[in-house]
PDB file of C-alpha atoms and ligand atoms in Angstrom:
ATOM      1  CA  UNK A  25     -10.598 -19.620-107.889  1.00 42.00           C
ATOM      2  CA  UNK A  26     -12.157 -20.501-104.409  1.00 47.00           C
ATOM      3  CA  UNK A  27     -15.099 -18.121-105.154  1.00 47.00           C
ATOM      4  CA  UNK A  28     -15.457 -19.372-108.772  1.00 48.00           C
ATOM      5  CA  UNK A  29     -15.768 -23.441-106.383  1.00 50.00           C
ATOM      6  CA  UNK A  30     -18.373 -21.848-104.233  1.00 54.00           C
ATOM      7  CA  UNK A  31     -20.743 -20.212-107.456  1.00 52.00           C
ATOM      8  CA  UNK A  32     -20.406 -23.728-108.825  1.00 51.00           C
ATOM      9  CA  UNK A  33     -21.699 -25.290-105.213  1.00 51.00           C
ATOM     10  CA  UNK A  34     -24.168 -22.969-105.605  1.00 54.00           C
ATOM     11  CA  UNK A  35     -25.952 -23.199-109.396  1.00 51.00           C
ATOM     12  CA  UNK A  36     -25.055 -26.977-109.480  1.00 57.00           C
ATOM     13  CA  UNK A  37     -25.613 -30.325-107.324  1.00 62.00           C
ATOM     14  CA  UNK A  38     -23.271 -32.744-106.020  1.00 83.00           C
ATOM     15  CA  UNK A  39     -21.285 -30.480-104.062  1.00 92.00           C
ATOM     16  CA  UNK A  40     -18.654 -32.662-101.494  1.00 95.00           C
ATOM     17  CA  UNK A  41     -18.869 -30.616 -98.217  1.00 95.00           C
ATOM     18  CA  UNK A  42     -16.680 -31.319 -95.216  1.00 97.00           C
ATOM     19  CA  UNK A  43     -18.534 -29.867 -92.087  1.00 97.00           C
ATOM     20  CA  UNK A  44     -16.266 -28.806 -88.880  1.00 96.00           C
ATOM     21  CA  UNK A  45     -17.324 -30.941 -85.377  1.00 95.00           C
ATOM     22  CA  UNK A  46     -19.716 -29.152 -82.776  1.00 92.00           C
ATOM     23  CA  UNK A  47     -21.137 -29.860 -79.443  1.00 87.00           C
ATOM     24  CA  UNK A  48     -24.856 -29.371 -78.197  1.00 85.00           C
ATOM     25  CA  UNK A  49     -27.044 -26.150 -79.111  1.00 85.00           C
ATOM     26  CA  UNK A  50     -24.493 -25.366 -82.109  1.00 88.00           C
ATOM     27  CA  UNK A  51     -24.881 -29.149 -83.438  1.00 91.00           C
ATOM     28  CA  UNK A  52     -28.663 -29.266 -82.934  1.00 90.00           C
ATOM     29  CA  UNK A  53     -28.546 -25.757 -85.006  1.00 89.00           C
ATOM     30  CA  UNK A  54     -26.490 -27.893 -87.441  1.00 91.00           C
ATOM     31  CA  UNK A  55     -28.478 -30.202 -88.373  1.00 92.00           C
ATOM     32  CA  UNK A  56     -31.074 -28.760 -90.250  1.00 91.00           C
ATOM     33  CA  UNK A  57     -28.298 -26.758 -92.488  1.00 92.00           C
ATOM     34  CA  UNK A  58     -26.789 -30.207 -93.123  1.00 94.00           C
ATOM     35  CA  UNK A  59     -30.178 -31.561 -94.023  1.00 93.00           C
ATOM     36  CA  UNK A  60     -31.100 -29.182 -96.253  1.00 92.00           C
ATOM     37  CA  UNK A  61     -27.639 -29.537 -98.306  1.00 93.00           C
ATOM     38  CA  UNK A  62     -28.588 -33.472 -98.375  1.00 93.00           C
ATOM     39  CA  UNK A  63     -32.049 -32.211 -99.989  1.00 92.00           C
ATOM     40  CA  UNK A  64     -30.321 -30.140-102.463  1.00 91.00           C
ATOM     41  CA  UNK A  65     -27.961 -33.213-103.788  1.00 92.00           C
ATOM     42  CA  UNK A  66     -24.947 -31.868-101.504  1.00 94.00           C
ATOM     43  CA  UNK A  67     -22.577 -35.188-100.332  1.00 94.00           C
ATOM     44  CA  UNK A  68     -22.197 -33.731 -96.386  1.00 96.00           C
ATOM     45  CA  UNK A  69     -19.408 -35.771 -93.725  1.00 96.00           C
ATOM     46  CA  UNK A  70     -18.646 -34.148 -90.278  1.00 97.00           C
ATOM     47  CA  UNK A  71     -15.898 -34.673 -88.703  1.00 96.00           C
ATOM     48  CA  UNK A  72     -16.476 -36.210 -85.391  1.00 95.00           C
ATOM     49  CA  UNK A  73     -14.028 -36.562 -82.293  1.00 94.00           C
ATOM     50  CA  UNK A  74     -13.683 -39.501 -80.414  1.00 93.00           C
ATOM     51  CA  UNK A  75     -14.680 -37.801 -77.078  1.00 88.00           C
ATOM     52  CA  UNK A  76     -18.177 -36.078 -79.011  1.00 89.00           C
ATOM     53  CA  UNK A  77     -20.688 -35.686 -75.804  1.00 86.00           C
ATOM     54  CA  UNK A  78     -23.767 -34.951 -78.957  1.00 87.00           C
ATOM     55  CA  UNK A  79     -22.560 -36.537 -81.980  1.00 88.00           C
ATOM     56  CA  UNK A  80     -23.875 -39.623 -81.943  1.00 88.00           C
ATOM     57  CA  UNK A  81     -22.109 -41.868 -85.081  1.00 86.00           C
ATOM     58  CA  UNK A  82     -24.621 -44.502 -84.654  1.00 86.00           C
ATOM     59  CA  UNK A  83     -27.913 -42.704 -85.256  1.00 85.00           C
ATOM     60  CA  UNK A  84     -29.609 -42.648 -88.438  1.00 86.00           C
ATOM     61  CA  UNK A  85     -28.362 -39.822 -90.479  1.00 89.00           C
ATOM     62  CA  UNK A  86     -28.390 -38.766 -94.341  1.00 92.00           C
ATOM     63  CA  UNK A  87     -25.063 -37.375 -93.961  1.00 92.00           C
ATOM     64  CA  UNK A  88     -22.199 -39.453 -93.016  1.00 94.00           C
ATOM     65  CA  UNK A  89     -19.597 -38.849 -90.330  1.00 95.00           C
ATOM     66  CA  UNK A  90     -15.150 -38.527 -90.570  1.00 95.00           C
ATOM     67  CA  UNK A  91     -14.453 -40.092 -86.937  1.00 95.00           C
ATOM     68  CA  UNK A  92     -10.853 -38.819 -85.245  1.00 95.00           C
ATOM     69  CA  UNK A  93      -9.106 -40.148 -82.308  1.00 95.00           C
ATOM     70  CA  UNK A  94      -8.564 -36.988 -79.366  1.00 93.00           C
ATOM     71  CA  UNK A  95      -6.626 -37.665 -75.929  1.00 91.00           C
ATOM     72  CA  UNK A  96      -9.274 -35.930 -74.279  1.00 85.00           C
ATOM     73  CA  UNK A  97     -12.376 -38.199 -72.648  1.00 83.00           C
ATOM     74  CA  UNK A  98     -16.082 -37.634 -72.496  1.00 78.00           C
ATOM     75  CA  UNK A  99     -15.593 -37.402 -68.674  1.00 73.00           C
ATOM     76  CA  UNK A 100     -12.746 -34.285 -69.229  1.00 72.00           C
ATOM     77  CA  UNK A 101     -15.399 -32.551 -71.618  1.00 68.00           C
ATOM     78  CA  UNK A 102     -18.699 -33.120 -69.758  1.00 62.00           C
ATOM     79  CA  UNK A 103     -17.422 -30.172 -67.483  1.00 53.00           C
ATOM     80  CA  UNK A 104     -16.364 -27.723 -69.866  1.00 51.00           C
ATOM     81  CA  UNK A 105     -19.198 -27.637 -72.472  1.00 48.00           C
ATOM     82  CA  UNK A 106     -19.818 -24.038 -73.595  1.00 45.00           C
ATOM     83  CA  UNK A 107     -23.519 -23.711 -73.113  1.00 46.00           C
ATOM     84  CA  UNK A 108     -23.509 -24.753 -69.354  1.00 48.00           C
ATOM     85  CA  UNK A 109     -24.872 -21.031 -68.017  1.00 50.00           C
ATOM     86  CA  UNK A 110     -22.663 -20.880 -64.742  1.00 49.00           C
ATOM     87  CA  UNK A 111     -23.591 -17.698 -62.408  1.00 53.00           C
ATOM     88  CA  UNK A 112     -19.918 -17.567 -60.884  1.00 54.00           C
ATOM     89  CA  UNK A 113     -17.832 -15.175 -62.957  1.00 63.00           C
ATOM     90  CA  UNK A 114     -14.503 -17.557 -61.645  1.00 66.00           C
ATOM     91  CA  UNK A 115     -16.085 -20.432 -62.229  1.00 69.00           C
ATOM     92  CA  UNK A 116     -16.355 -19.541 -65.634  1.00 69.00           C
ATOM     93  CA  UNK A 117     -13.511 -18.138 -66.392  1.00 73.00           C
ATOM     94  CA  UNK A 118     -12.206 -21.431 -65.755  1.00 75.00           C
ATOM     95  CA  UNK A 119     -14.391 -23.021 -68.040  1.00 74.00           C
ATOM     96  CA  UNK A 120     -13.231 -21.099 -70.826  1.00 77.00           C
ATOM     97  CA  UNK A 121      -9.459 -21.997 -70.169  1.00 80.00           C
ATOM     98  CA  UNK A 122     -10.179 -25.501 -69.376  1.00 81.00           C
ATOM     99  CA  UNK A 123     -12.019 -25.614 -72.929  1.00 84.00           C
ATOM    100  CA  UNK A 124      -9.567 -23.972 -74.872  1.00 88.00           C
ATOM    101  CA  UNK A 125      -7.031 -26.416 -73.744  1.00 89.00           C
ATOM    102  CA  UNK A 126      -9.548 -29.285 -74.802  1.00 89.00           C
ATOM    103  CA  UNK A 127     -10.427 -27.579 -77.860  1.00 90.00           C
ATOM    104  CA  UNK A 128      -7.066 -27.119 -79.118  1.00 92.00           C
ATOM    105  CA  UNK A 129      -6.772 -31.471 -78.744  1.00 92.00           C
ATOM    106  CA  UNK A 130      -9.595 -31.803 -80.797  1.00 93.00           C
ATOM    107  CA  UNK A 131      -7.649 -29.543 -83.439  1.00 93.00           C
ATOM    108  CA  UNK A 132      -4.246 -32.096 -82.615  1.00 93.00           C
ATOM    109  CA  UNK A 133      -6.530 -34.711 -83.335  1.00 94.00           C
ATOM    110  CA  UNK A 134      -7.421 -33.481 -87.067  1.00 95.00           C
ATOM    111  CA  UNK A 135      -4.411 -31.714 -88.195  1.00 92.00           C
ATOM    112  CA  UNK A 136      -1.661 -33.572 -85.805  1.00 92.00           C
ATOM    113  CA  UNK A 137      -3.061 -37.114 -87.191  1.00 94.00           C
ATOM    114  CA  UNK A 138      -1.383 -38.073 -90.471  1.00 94.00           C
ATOM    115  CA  UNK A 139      -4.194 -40.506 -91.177  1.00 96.00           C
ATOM    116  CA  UNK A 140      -7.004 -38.175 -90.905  1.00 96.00           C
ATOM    117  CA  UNK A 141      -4.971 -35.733 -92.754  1.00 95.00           C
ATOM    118  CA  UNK A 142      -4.343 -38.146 -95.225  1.00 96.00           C
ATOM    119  CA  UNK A 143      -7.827 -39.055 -96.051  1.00 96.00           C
ATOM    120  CA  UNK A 144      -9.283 -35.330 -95.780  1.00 96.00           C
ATOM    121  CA  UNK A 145      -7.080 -34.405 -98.684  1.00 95.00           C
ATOM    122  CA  UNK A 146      -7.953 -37.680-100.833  1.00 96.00           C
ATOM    123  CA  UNK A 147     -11.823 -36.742-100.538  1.00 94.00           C
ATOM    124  CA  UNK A 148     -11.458 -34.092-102.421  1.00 93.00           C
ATOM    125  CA  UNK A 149     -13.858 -31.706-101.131  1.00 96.00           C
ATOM    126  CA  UNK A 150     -15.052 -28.728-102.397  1.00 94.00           C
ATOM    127  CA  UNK A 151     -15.800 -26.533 -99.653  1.00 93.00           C
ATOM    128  CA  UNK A 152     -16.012 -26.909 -95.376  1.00 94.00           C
ATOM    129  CA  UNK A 153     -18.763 -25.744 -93.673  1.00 94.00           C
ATOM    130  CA  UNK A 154     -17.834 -24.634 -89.665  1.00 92.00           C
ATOM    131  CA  UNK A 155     -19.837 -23.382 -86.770  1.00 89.00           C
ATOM    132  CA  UNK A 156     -16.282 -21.823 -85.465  1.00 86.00           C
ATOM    133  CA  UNK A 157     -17.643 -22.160 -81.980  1.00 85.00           C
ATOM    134  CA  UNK A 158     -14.503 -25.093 -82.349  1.00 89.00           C
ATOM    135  CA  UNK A 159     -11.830 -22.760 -83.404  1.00 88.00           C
ATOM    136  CA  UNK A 160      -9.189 -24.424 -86.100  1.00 90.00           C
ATOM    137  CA  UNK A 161     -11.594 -24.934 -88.940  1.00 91.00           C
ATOM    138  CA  UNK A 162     -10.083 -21.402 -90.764  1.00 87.00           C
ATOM    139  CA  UNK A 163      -6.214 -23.160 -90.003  1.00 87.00           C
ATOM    140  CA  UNK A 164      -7.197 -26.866 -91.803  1.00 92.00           C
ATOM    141  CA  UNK A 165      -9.478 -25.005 -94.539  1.00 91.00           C
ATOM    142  CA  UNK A 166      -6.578 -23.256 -95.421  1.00 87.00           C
ATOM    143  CA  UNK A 167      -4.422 -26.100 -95.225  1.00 90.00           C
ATOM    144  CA  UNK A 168      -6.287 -28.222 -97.017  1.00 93.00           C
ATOM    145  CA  UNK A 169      -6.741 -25.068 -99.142  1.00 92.00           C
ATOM    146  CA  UNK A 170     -10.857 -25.405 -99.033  1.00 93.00           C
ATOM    147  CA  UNK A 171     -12.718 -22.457 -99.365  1.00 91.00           C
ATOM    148  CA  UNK A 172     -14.818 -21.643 -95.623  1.00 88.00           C
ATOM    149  CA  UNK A 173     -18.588 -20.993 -94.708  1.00 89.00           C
ATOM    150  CA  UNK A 174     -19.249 -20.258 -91.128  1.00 86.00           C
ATOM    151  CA  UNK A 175     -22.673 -20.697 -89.704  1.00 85.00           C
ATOM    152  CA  UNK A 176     -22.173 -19.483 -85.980  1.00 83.00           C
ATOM    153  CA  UNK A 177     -25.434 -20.173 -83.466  1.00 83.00           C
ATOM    154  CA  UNK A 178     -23.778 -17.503 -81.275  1.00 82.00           C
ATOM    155  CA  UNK A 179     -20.734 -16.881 -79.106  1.00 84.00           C
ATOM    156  CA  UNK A 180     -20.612 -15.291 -75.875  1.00 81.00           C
ATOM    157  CA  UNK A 181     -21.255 -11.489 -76.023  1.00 84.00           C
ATOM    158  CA  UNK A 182     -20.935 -11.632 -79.843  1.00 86.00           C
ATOM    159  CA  UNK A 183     -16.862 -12.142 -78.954  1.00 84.00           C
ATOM    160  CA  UNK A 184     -16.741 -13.859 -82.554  1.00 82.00           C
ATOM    161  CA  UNK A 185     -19.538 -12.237 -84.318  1.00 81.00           C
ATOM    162  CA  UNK A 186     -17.705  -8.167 -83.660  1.00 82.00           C
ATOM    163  CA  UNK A 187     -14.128  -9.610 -83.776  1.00 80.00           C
ATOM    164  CA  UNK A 188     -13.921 -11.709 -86.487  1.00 77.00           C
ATOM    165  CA  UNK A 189     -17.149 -11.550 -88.582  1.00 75.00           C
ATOM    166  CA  UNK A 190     -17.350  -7.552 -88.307  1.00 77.00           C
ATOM    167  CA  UNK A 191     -20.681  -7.292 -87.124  1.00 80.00           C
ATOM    168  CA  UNK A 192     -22.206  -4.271 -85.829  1.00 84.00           C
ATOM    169  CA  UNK A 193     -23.091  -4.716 -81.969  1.00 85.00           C
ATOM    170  CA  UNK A 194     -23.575  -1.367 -80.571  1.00 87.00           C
ATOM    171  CA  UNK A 195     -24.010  -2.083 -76.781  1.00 84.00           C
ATOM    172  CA  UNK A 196     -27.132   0.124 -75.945  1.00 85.00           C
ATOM    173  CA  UNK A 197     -29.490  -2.265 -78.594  1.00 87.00           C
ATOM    174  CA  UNK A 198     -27.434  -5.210 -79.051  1.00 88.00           C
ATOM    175  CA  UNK A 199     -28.017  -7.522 -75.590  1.00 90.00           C
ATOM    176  CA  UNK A 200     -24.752  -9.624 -74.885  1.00 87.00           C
ATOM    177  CA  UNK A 201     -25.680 -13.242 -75.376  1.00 83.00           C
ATOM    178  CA  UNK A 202     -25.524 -14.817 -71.609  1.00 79.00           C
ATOM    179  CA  UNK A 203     -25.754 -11.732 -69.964  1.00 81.00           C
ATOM    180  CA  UNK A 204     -29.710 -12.341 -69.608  1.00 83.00           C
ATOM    181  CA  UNK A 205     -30.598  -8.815 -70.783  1.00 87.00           C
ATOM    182  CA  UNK A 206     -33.459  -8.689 -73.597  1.00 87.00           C
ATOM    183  CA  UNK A 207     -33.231  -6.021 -76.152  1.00 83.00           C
ATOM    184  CA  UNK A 208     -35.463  -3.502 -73.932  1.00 89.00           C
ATOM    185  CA  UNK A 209     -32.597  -2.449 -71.871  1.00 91.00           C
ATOM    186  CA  UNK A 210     -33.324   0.652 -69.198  1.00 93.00           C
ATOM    187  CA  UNK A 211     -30.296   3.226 -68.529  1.00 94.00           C
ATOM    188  CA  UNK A 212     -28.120   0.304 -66.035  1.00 94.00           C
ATOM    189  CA  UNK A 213     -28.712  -2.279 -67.912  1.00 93.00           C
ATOM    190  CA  UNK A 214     -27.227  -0.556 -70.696  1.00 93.00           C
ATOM    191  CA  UNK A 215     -23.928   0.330 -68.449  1.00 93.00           C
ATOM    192  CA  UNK A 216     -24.102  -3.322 -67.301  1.00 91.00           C
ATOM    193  CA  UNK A 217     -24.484  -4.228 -71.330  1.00 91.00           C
ATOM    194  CA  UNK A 218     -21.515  -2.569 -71.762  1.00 93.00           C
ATOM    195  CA  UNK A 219     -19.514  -3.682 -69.287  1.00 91.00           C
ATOM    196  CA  UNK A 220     -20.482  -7.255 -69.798  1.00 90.00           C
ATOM    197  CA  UNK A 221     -19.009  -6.654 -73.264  1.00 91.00           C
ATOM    198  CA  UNK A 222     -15.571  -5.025 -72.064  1.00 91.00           C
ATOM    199  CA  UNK A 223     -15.492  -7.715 -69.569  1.00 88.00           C
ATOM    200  CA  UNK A 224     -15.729 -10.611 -71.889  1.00 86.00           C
ATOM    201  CA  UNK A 225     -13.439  -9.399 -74.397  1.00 88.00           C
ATOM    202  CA  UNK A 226     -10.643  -8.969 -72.086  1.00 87.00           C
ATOM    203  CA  UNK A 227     -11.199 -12.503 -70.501  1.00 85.00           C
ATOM    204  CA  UNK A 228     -11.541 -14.066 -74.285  1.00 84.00           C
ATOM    205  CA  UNK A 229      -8.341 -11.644 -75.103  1.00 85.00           C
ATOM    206  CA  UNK A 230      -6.306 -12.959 -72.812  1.00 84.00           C
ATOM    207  CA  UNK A 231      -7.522 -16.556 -72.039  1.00 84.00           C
ATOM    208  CA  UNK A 232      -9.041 -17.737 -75.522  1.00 84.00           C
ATOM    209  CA  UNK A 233      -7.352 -15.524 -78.506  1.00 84.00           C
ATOM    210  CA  UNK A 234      -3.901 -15.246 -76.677  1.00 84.00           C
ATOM    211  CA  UNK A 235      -3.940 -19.503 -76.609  1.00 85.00           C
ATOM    212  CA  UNK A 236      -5.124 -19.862 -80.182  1.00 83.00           C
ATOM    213  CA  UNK A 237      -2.575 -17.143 -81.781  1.00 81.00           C
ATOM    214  CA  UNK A 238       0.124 -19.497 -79.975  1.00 83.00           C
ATOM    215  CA  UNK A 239      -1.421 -22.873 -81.621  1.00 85.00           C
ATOM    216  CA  UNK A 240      -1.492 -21.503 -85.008  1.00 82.00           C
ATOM    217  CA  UNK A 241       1.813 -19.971 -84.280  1.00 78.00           C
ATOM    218  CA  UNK A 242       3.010 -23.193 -83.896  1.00 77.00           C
ATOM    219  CA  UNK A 243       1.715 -24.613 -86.637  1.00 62.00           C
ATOM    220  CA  UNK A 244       2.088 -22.798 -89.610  1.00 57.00           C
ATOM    221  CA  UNK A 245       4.761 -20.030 -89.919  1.00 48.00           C
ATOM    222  CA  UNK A 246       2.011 -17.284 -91.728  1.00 48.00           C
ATOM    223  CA  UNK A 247       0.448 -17.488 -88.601  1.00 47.00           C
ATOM    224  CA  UNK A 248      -1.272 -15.107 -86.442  1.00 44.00           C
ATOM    225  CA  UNK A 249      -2.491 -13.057 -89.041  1.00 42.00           C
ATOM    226  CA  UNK A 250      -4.228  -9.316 -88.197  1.00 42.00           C
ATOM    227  CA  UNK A 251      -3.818 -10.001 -84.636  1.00 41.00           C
ATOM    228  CA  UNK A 252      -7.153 -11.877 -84.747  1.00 46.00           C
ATOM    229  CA  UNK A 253      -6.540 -14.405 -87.770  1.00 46.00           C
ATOM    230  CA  UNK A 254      -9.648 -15.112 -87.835  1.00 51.00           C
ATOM    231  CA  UNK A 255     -10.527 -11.935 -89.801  1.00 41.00           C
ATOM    232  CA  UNK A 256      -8.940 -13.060 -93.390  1.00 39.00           C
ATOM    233  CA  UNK A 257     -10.350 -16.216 -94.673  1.00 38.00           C
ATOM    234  CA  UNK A 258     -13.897 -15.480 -94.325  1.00 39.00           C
ATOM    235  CA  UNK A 259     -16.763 -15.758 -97.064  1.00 35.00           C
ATOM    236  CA  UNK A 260     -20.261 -15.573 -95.395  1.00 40.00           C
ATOM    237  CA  UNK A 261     -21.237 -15.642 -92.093  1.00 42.00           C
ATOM    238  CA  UNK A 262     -24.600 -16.566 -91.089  1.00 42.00           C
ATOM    239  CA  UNK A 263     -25.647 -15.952 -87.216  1.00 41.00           C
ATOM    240  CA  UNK A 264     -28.551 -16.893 -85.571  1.00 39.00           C
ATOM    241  CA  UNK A 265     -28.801 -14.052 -82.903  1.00 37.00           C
ATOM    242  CA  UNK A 266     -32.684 -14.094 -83.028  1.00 36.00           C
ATOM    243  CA  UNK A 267     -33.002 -17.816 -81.863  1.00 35.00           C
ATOM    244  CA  UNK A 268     -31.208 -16.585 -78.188  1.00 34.00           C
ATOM    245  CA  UNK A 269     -32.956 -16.604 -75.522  1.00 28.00           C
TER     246      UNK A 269
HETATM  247  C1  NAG B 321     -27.002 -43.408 -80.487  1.00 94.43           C
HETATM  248  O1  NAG B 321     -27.964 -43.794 -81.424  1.00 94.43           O
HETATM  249  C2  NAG B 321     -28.334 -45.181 -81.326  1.00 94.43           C
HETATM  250  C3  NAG B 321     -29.270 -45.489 -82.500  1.00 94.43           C
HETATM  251  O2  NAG B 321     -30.339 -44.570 -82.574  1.00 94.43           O
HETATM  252  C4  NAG B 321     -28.962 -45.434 -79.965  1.00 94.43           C
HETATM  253  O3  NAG B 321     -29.296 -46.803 -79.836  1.00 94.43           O
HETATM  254  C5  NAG B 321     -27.968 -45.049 -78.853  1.00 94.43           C
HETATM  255  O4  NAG B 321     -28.567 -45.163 -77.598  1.00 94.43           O
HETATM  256  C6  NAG B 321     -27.503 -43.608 -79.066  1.00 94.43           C
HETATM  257  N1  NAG B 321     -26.438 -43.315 -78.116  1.00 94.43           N
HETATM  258  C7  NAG B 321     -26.480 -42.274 -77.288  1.00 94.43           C
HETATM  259  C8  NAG B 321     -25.310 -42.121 -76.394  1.00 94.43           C
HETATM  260  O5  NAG B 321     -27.412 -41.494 -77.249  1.00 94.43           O
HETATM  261  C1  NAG B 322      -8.532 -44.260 -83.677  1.00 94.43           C
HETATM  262  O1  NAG B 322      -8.122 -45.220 -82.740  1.00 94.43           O
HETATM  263  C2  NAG B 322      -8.565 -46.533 -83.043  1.00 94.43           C
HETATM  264  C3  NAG B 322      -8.215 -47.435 -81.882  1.00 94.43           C
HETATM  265  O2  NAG B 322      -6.996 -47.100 -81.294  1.00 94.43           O
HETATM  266  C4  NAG B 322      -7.935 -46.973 -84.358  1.00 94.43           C
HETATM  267  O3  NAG B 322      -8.399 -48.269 -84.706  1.00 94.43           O
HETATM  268  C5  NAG B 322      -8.332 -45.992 -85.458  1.00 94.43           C
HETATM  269  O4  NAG B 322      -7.709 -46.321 -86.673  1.00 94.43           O
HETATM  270  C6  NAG B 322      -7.963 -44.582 -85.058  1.00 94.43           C
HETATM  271  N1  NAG B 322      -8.532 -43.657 -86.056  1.00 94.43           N
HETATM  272  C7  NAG B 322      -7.812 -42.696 -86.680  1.00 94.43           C
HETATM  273  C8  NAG B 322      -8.557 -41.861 -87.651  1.00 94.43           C
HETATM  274  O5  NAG B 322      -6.637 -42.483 -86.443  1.00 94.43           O
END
């Protein structure tokens, strides 16, 4: 049934797509997807948080935007954006369980508010479109029982990409993204490819993945599915690994 929705979004126009909220480098590599499903005859509204440091409501746009209220602030964000490159391992570490804790009230903010709820399911659309950078889009697709598309710009050493999207990475010819290594690696950069990727996975293990399992957990009994739930619900990921620097 979901596939048969997505054939039709595809041979036909007029498709109603609901696109998942995003912050800098994964909104600006948003935008021209969104514009080009405006050019094909594609109705497009993202959902926008109150706190959005990129988003800006008031700019002309062919799409239109779903505003929601968080109880986070611009000023609690403006330190935990994800594509701040910080040299201090700690420091970062940090970062990343600051943000999931202000990502996961963006996600209270859509599927904990009855009147945004309310008025996603009365739209009736036929499909969302996420760059999961923002995890929860897989939990309110399914609960709004919308098939998914993912377009990721990238995550940190391919975390999402390997785990969830089942991408092949091998570390001696796949450079971790942040880990400033090109794709010419010589025999320690390869080790320190490696590593990086060991090293990231535990940290997104145990800070990120452990957090989310607990959120969806709480939310919907089915809940974590696979150990990474992210696995299940997926129909197409597109990555743009060749745009990172
Ligand atoms: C948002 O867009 C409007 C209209 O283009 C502009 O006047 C305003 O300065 C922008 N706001 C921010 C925060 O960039
Ligand atoms: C967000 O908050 C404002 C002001 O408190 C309110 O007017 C608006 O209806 C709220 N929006 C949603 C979607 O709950």
């Amino acid at each position: 049934m979901r596939g048969a929705t997505l054939w039709w979004l595809v041979f036909a126009n007029g498709g109603n797509i609901l696109v998942w909220y995003t912050e800098g480098s994964h909104w600006i590599n948003m935008k021209p997807v969104l514009e080009t499903l405006v050019d094909r005859g594609h109705q497009v509204t993202v959902l926008v948080p109150s706190a959005s440091m990129f988003m800006n409501k008031s700019e002309p746009s062919r799409f239109s935007y779903e505003p929601f209220n968080v109880s986070v602030s611009k000023e609690d964000m403006r330190f935990s954006h994800f594509d701040v490159y910080l040299e201090i391992y700690i420091k970062f570490t940090s970062m990343i369980r600051n943000n999931i804790q202000n990502n996961l009230k963006f996600l209270d903010g859509v599927l904990k508010s009855e009147t945004t709820m309310k008025k996603l399911k009365e739209r009736k659309y036929d499909l969302l479109l996420s760059d999961p950078i923002y995890p929860g889009s897989d939990l309110t697709a399914d609960i709004l029982g919308l098939p998914l598309v993912f377009s990721l710009r990238f995550s940190i050493a391919h975390n999402w990409e390997r785990l969830c999207g089942q991408l092949p990475a091998p570390h001696s010819f796949v450079p971790g993204p942040m880990s400033k290594l090109t794709d010419k690696m010589d025999f320690l950069e390869r080790v320190w490819n490696f590593l990086y990727f060991a090293l990231q996975d535990a940290v997104y293990d145990y800070v990120f993945w452990a957090e989310l399992d607990k959120y969806y957990s709480e939310g919907k009994g089915e809940y974590p599915r696979n150990k990474k739930h992210c696995v299940t619900t997926h129909f197409l990921w597109t990555t743009y690994s060749s745009m990172i620097i």
